[in-house]
């Protein structure tokens, strides 16, 4: 019997302390819509969709071949897209994040994966189906990114859960 496919994506995970800070801020404001669970806060790098399980090893090898640099994201924009997705974003995208997304994309395309063709817009989703942009003052959060992760997105009785299948470090800057 064949095993069911996995819904896969690469992302930068949000560490528990930052997730707490963000969800504490979110709880203090009138934000309608479906909130993203604290343990699910992340920034998607590449969405692969439904994939046979055998592709996980291919993706792990591909991720391990990258040598990305670490960076800090300054989340200083609160915005809502027309589809109701309320999110935080950096007004300045670090070069190391652009390089990581670009290099990962190139490797995935070369390996034959099909990816989203829209330009990369780095963001952390706070809530879905949000009817309007809240009038809350824009917060600022500093997010030191230290690794990236391959996740399987799974439907559970408690809602969507992301299962980490592999994690790779981002290289800290060399001491000056
Ligand atoms: P749910 O869809 O169950 O409400 P979710 O959106 O968090 O929860 P997934 O749909 O599995 O879970 O998505 C996982 C990640 O991939 C999310 O960051 C989501 O925004 C992103 N994603 C989903 N579909 C696409 C797509 N077609 N293109 C780009 N990114 C996508
Ligand atoms: Mg979804």
PDB file of C-alpha atoms and ligand atoms in Angstrom:
ATOM      1  CA  UNK A   1       0.000   0.000   0.000  1.00  0.00           C
ATOM      2  CA  UNK A   2       1.420   3.426  -0.902  1.00  0.00           C
ATOM      3  CA  UNK A   3       1.935   5.994   1.854  1.00  0.00           C
ATOM      4  CA  UNK A   4       0.038   9.276   1.566  1.00  0.00           C
ATOM      5  CA  UNK A   5       1.932  12.320   0.321  1.00  0.00           C
ATOM      6  CA  UNK A   6       3.152  15.090   2.620  1.00  0.00           C
ATOM      7  CA  UNK A   7       2.339  18.793   2.369  1.00  0.00           C
ATOM      8  CA  UNK A   8       5.812  20.326   2.574  1.00  0.00           C
ATOM      9  CA  UNK A   9       7.342  23.755   2.943  1.00  0.00           C
ATOM     10  CA  UNK A  10      10.608  25.383   4.025  1.00  0.00           C
ATOM     11  CA  UNK A  11      10.357  28.165   6.585  1.00  0.00           C
ATOM     12  CA  UNK A  12      12.168  30.101   9.247  1.00  0.00           C
ATOM     13  CA  UNK A  13      10.686  29.134  12.606  1.00  0.00           C
ATOM     14  CA  UNK A  14       9.833  31.724  15.216  1.00  0.00           C
ATOM     15  CA  UNK A  15      11.539  30.922  18.560  1.00  0.00           C
ATOM     16  CA  UNK A  16       9.208  30.404  21.576  1.00  0.00           C
ATOM     17  CA  UNK A  17      10.166  33.703  23.296  1.00  0.00           C
ATOM     18  CA  UNK A  18       9.463  35.792  20.191  1.00  0.00           C
ATOM     19  CA  UNK A  19       6.266  33.840  19.542  1.00  0.00           C
ATOM     20  CA  UNK A  20       5.147  34.706  23.083  1.00  0.00           C
ATOM     21  CA  UNK A  21       5.987  38.395  22.614  1.00  0.00           C
ATOM     22  CA  UNK A  22       4.075  38.505  19.329  1.00  0.00           C
ATOM     23  CA  UNK A  23       1.020  36.638  20.611  1.00  0.00           C
ATOM     24  CA  UNK A  24       0.993  38.770  23.798  1.00  0.00           C
ATOM     25  CA  UNK A  25       0.929  41.882  21.615  1.00  0.00           C
ATOM     26  CA  UNK A  26      -1.773  40.339  19.412  1.00  0.00           C
ATOM     27  CA  UNK A  27      -3.932  39.510  22.438  1.00  0.00           C
ATOM     28  CA  UNK A  28      -3.795  43.129  23.596  1.00  0.00           C
ATOM     29  CA  UNK A  29      -5.417  44.415  20.411  1.00  0.00           C
ATOM     30  CA  UNK A  30      -8.777  43.908  18.793  1.00  0.00           C
ATOM     31  CA  UNK A  31      -7.708  41.592  15.999  1.00  0.00           C
ATOM     32  CA  UNK A  32     -10.497  39.731  14.258  1.00  0.00           C
ATOM     33  CA  UNK A  33     -10.009  36.655  12.128  1.00  0.00           C
ATOM     34  CA  UNK A  34      -8.432  33.266  12.707  1.00  0.00           C
ATOM     35  CA  UNK A  35      -5.236  33.694  14.750  1.00  0.00           C
ATOM     36  CA  UNK A  36      -2.200  31.585  13.886  1.00  0.00           C
ATOM     37  CA  UNK A  37      -1.220  29.375  16.852  1.00  0.00           C
ATOM     38  CA  UNK A  38       1.980  30.535  18.623  1.00  0.00           C
ATOM     39  CA  UNK A  39       3.811  27.301  17.762  1.00  0.00           C
ATOM     40  CA  UNK A  40       2.930  27.813  14.074  1.00  0.00           C
ATOM     41  CA  UNK A  41       4.375  31.324  13.684  1.00  0.00           C
ATOM     42  CA  UNK A  42       6.947  31.230  10.876  1.00  0.00           C
ATOM     43  CA  UNK A  43       8.176  32.840   7.700  1.00  0.00           C
ATOM     44  CA  UNK A  44       7.720  30.692   4.607  1.00  0.00           C
ATOM     45  CA  UNK A  45      10.728  30.466   2.287  1.00  0.00           C
ATOM     46  CA  UNK A  46       9.395  27.971  -0.260  1.00  0.00           C
ATOM     47  CA  UNK A  47       6.092  26.102  -0.488  1.00  0.00           C
ATOM     48  CA  UNK A  48       6.308  22.670  -2.147  1.00  0.00           C
ATOM     49  CA  UNK A  49       2.748  21.442  -1.663  1.00  0.00           C
ATOM     50  CA  UNK A  50       1.881  17.778  -1.849  1.00  0.00           C
ATOM     51  CA  UNK A  51       4.979  15.586  -2.316  1.00  0.00           C
ATOM     52  CA  UNK A  52       5.690  11.853  -2.147  1.00  0.00           C
ATOM     53  CA  UNK A  53       7.475  10.911   1.083  1.00  0.00           C
ATOM     54  CA  UNK A  54      10.506   9.799  -0.892  1.00  0.00           C
ATOM     55  CA  UNK A  55      11.173  13.429  -1.785  1.00  0.00           C
ATOM     56  CA  UNK A  56      11.986  14.271   1.839  1.00  0.00           C
ATOM     57  CA  UNK A  57      15.493  12.793   1.504  1.00  0.00           C
ATOM     58  CA  UNK A  58      16.037  14.746  -1.698  1.00  0.00           C
ATOM     59  CA  UNK A  59      14.951  17.947   0.029  1.00  0.00           C
ATOM     60  CA  UNK A  60      17.130  17.258   3.069  1.00  0.00           C
ATOM     61  CA  UNK A  61      20.215  16.778   0.888  1.00  0.00           C
ATOM     62  CA  UNK A  62      19.389  19.907  -1.056  1.00  0.00           C
ATOM     63  CA  UNK A  63      18.970  22.008   2.117  1.00  0.00           C
ATOM     64  CA  UNK A  64      22.195  20.634   3.602  1.00  0.00           C
ATOM     65  CA  UNK A  65      24.127  21.783   0.530  1.00  0.00           C
ATOM     66  CA  UNK A  66      23.314  25.450   1.247  1.00  0.00           C
ATOM     67  CA  UNK A  67      25.575  27.583   3.423  1.00  0.00           C
ATOM     68  CA  UNK A  68      23.258  30.464   4.363  1.00  0.00           C
ATOM     69  CA  UNK A  69      24.264  33.351   6.582  1.00  0.00           C
ATOM     70  CA  UNK A  70      22.333  34.315   9.701  1.00  0.00           C
ATOM     71  CA  UNK A  71      20.443  37.622   9.846  1.00  0.00           C
ATOM     72  CA  UNK A  72      18.088  39.591  12.036  1.00  0.00           C
ATOM     73  CA  UNK A  73      14.699  40.598  10.752  1.00  0.00           C
ATOM     74  CA  UNK A  74      13.254  43.835  12.049  1.00  0.00           C
ATOM     75  CA  UNK A  75       9.506  43.340  11.820  1.00  0.00           C
ATOM     76  CA  UNK A  76       8.243  46.901  11.734  1.00  0.00           C
ATOM     77  CA  UNK A  77       5.234  46.791   9.402  1.00  0.00           C
ATOM     78  CA  UNK A  78       1.732  45.605  10.194  1.00  0.00           C
ATOM     79  CA  UNK A  79      -0.291  45.031   7.034  1.00  0.00           C
ATOM     80  CA  UNK A  80      -3.266  43.164   5.618  1.00  0.00           C
ATOM     81  CA  UNK A  81      -3.581  41.748   2.143  1.00  0.00           C
ATOM     82  CA  UNK A  82      -6.844  41.716   0.195  1.00  0.00           C
ATOM     83  CA  UNK A  83      -7.256  38.018   0.997  1.00  0.00           C
ATOM     84  CA  UNK A  84      -7.592  38.931   4.693  1.00  0.00           C
ATOM     85  CA  UNK A  85      -4.103  37.804   5.700  1.00  0.00           C
ATOM     86  CA  UNK A  86      -2.884  40.018   8.543  1.00  0.00           C
ATOM     87  CA  UNK A  87       0.887  39.940   8.881  1.00  0.00           C
ATOM     88  CA  UNK A  88       4.074  41.509  10.148  1.00  0.00           C
ATOM     89  CA  UNK A  89       6.837  42.286   7.679  1.00  0.00           C
ATOM     90  CA  UNK A  90      10.262  43.930   7.598  1.00  0.00           C
ATOM     91  CA  UNK A  91      10.444  47.269   5.778  1.00  0.00           C
ATOM     92  CA  UNK A  92      14.052  46.364   4.890  1.00  0.00           C
ATOM     93  CA  UNK A  93      14.677  42.805   3.752  1.00  0.00           C
ATOM     94  CA  UNK A  94      18.145  41.599   4.815  1.00  0.00           C
ATOM     95  CA  UNK A  95      20.411  40.578   1.939  1.00  0.00           C
ATOM     96  CA  UNK A  96      21.118  37.240   3.628  1.00  0.00           C
ATOM     97  CA  UNK A  97      17.390  36.415   3.592  1.00  0.00           C
ATOM     98  CA  UNK A  98      17.152  37.285  -0.129  1.00  0.00           C
ATOM     99  CA  UNK A  99      20.203  35.092  -0.789  1.00  0.00           C
ATOM    100  CA  UNK A 100      18.764  32.171   1.174  1.00  0.00           C
ATOM    101  CA  UNK A 101      15.392  32.360  -0.585  1.00  0.00           C
ATOM    102  CA  UNK A 102      17.038  32.782  -3.997  1.00  0.00           C
ATOM    103  CA  UNK A 103      19.574  29.955  -3.561  1.00  0.00           C
ATOM    104  CA  UNK A 104      16.931  27.589  -2.169  1.00  0.00           C
ATOM    105  CA  UNK A 105      14.580  28.430  -5.051  1.00  0.00           C
ATOM    106  CA  UNK A 106      17.287  27.822  -7.668  1.00  0.00           C
ATOM    107  CA  UNK A 107      18.186  24.440  -6.162  1.00  0.00           C
ATOM    108  CA  UNK A 108      14.530  23.405  -5.942  1.00  0.00           C
ATOM    109  CA  UNK A 109      13.759  24.449  -9.514  1.00  0.00           C
ATOM    110  CA  UNK A 110      16.866  22.679 -10.806  1.00  0.00           C
ATOM    111  CA  UNK A 111      15.750  19.551  -8.934  1.00  0.00           C
ATOM    112  CA  UNK A 112      12.399  19.743 -10.742  1.00  0.00           C
ATOM    113  CA  UNK A 113      10.103  21.110  -8.027  1.00  0.00           C
ATOM    114  CA  UNK A 114       7.340  23.536  -8.995  1.00  0.00           C
ATOM    115  CA  UNK A 115       7.224  26.736  -6.956  1.00  0.00           C
ATOM    116  CA  UNK A 116       5.082  29.809  -6.501  1.00  0.00           C
ATOM    117  CA  UNK A 117       5.934  32.276  -9.281  1.00  0.00           C
ATOM    118  CA  UNK A 118       4.856  35.424  -7.433  1.00  0.00           C
ATOM    119  CA  UNK A 119       7.718  37.547  -6.068  1.00  0.00           C
ATOM    120  CA  UNK A 120       8.914  36.636  -2.556  1.00  0.00           C
ATOM    121  CA  UNK A 121       7.256  38.834   0.069  1.00  0.00           C
ATOM    122  CA  UNK A 122       8.707  37.860   3.447  1.00  0.00           C
ATOM    123  CA  UNK A 123       6.066  38.009   6.169  1.00  0.00           C
ATOM    124  CA  UNK A 124       4.889  36.431   9.403  1.00  0.00           C
ATOM    125  CA  UNK A 125       1.165  35.706   9.356  1.00  0.00           C
ATOM    126  CA  UNK A 126      -0.679  36.812  12.503  1.00  0.00           C
ATOM    127  CA  UNK A 127      -4.232  35.929  11.461  1.00  0.00           C
ATOM    128  CA  UNK A 128      -6.204  34.763   8.444  1.00  0.00           C
ATOM    129  CA  UNK A 129      -9.653  35.971   7.330  1.00  0.00           C
ATOM    130  CA  UNK A 130      -9.047  39.281   9.088  1.00  0.00           C
ATOM    131  CA  UNK A 131     -11.794  41.675   7.940  1.00  0.00           C
ATOM    132  CA  UNK A 132      -9.796  44.905   8.343  1.00  0.00           C
ATOM    133  CA  UNK A 133      -6.430  46.299   9.325  1.00  0.00           C
ATOM    134  CA  UNK A 134      -6.556  46.908  13.090  1.00  0.00           C
ATOM    135  CA  UNK A 135      -5.934  50.441  14.244  1.00  0.00           C
ATOM    136  CA  UNK A 136      -3.251  49.180  16.645  1.00  0.00           C
ATOM    137  CA  UNK A 137       0.047  51.057  16.580  1.00  0.00           C
ATOM    138  CA  UNK A 138       2.613  49.152  14.561  1.00  0.00           C
ATOM    139  CA  UNK A 139       4.820  47.113  16.864  1.00  0.00           C
ATOM    140  CA  UNK A 140       8.500  46.361  16.294  1.00  0.00           C
ATOM    141  CA  UNK A 141       9.949  42.932  16.864  1.00  0.00           C
ATOM    142  CA  UNK A 142      13.544  41.846  16.282  1.00  0.00           C
ATOM    143  CA  UNK A 143      13.798  38.315  14.991  1.00  0.00           C
ATOM    144  CA  UNK A 144      17.267  36.747  14.999  1.00  0.00           C
ATOM    145  CA  UNK A 145      17.022  33.965  12.419  1.00  0.00           C
ATOM    146  CA  UNK A 146      19.389  31.129  13.290  1.00  0.00           C
ATOM    147  CA  UNK A 147      18.059  28.167  11.294  1.00  0.00           C
ATOM    148  CA  UNK A 148      15.634  27.117   8.602  1.00  0.00           C
ATOM    149  CA  UNK A 149      13.330  24.129   8.709  1.00  0.00           C
ATOM    150  CA  UNK A 150      11.573  21.678   6.402  1.00  0.00           C
ATOM    151  CA  UNK A 151       8.010  21.216   7.667  1.00  0.00           C
ATOM    152  CA  UNK A 152       5.180  18.826   6.925  1.00  0.00           C
ATOM    153  CA  UNK A 153       1.849  20.600   7.381  1.00  0.00           C
ATOM    154  CA  UNK A 154      -0.682  18.211   8.890  1.00  0.00           C
ATOM    155  CA  UNK A 155      -4.382  18.446   9.661  1.00  0.00           C
ATOM    156  CA  UNK A 156      -5.138  17.352  13.217  1.00  0.00           C
ATOM    157  CA  UNK A 157      -8.194  17.473  15.471  1.00  0.00           C
ATOM    158  CA  UNK A 158      -6.625  20.584  17.059  1.00  0.00           C
ATOM    159  CA  UNK A 159      -6.090  22.296  13.726  1.00  0.00           C
ATOM    160  CA  UNK A 160      -3.132  22.571  11.408  1.00  0.00           C
ATOM    161  CA  UNK A 161       0.155  21.380  12.905  1.00  0.00           C
ATOM    162  CA  UNK A 162       3.600  21.793  11.404  1.00  0.00           C
ATOM    163  CA  UNK A 163       5.933  18.827  11.960  1.00  0.00           C
ATOM    164  CA  UNK A 164       9.635  19.638  11.607  1.00  0.00           C
ATOM    165  CA  UNK A 165      11.351  17.050   9.413  1.00  0.00           C
ATOM    166  CA  UNK A 166      14.780  18.656   9.295  1.00  0.00           C
ATOM    167  CA  UNK A 167      16.541  21.806  10.429  1.00  0.00           C
ATOM    168  CA  UNK A 168      19.709  23.509   9.148  1.00  0.00           C
ATOM    169  CA  UNK A 169      21.702  26.288  10.835  1.00  0.00           C
ATOM    170  CA  UNK A 170      22.307  29.744   9.437  1.00  0.00           C
ATOM    171  CA  UNK A 171      25.972  30.685   9.724  1.00  0.00           C
ATOM    172  CA  UNK A 172      26.647  33.408  12.296  1.00  0.00           C
ATOM    173  CA  UNK A 173      28.703  36.383  11.052  1.00  0.00           C
ATOM    174  CA  UNK A 174      32.463  36.012  11.498  1.00  0.00           C
ATOM    175  CA  UNK A 175      33.797  38.021  14.488  1.00  0.00           C
ATOM    176  CA  UNK A 176      35.102  41.433  13.405  1.00  0.00           C
TER     177      UNK A 176
HETATM  178  P1  LIG B   1      -4.454  26.071   6.908  1.00  0.00           P
HETATM  179  O1  LIG B   1      -4.317  26.199   5.400  1.00  0.00           O
HETATM  180  O2  LIG B   1      -4.675  24.658   7.326  1.00  0.00           O
HETATM  181  O3  LIG B   1      -5.408  27.036   7.509  1.00  0.00           O
HETATM  182  P2  LIG B   1      -1.738  26.967   6.900  1.00  0.00           P
HETATM  183  O4  LIG B   1      -2.029  27.897   5.764  1.00  0.00           O
HETATM  184  O5  LIG B   1      -0.870  27.471   8.007  1.00  0.00           O
HETATM  185  O6  LIG B   1      -3.059  26.433   7.577  1.00  0.00           O
HETATM  186  P3  LIG B   1      -0.682  25.303   4.872  1.00  0.00           P
HETATM  187  O7  LIG B   1      -1.785  25.684   3.925  1.00  0.00           O
HETATM  188  O8  LIG B   1      -0.235  23.892   4.880  1.00  0.00           O
HETATM  189  O9  LIG B   1      -1.042  25.653   6.355  1.00  0.00           O
HETATM  190  O10 LIG B   1       0.543  26.251   4.521  1.00  0.00           O
HETATM  191  C1  LIG B   1       1.814  26.145   5.112  1.00  0.00           C
HETATM  192  C2  LIG B   1       2.598  27.412   4.765  1.00  0.00           C
HETATM  193  O11 LIG B   1       2.747  27.494   3.349  1.00  0.00           O
HETATM  194  C3  LIG B   1       1.889  28.700   5.175  1.00  0.00           C
HETATM  195  O12 LIG B   1       2.883  29.671   5.438  1.00  0.00           O
HETATM  196  C4  LIG B   1       1.143  29.104   3.931  1.00  0.00           C
HETATM  197  O13 LIG B   1       0.926  30.493   3.873  1.00  0.00           O
HETATM  198  C5  LIG B   1       2.119  28.669   2.849  1.00  0.00           C
HETATM  199  N1  LIG B   1       1.398  28.345   1.613  1.00  0.00           N
HETATM  200  C6  LIG B   1       0.300  27.569   1.493  1.00  0.00           C
HETATM  201  N2  LIG B   1      -0.082  27.465   0.216  1.00  0.00           N
HETATM  202  C7  LIG B   1       0.784  28.198  -0.511  1.00  0.00           C
HETATM  203  C8  LIG B   1       0.947  28.495  -1.899  1.00  0.00           C
HETATM  204  N3  LIG B   1       0.123  28.025  -2.809  1.00  0.00           N
HETATM  205  N4  LIG B   1       1.973  29.279  -2.254  1.00  0.00           N
HETATM  206  C9  LIG B   1       2.833  29.771  -1.355  1.00  0.00           C
HETATM  207  N5  LIG B   1       2.759  29.527  -0.038  1.00  0.00           N
HETATM  208  C10 LIG B   1       1.753  28.755   0.392  1.00  0.00           C
HETATM  209 MG1  LIG B   2      -3.178  27.363   4.022  1.00  0.00          MG
END
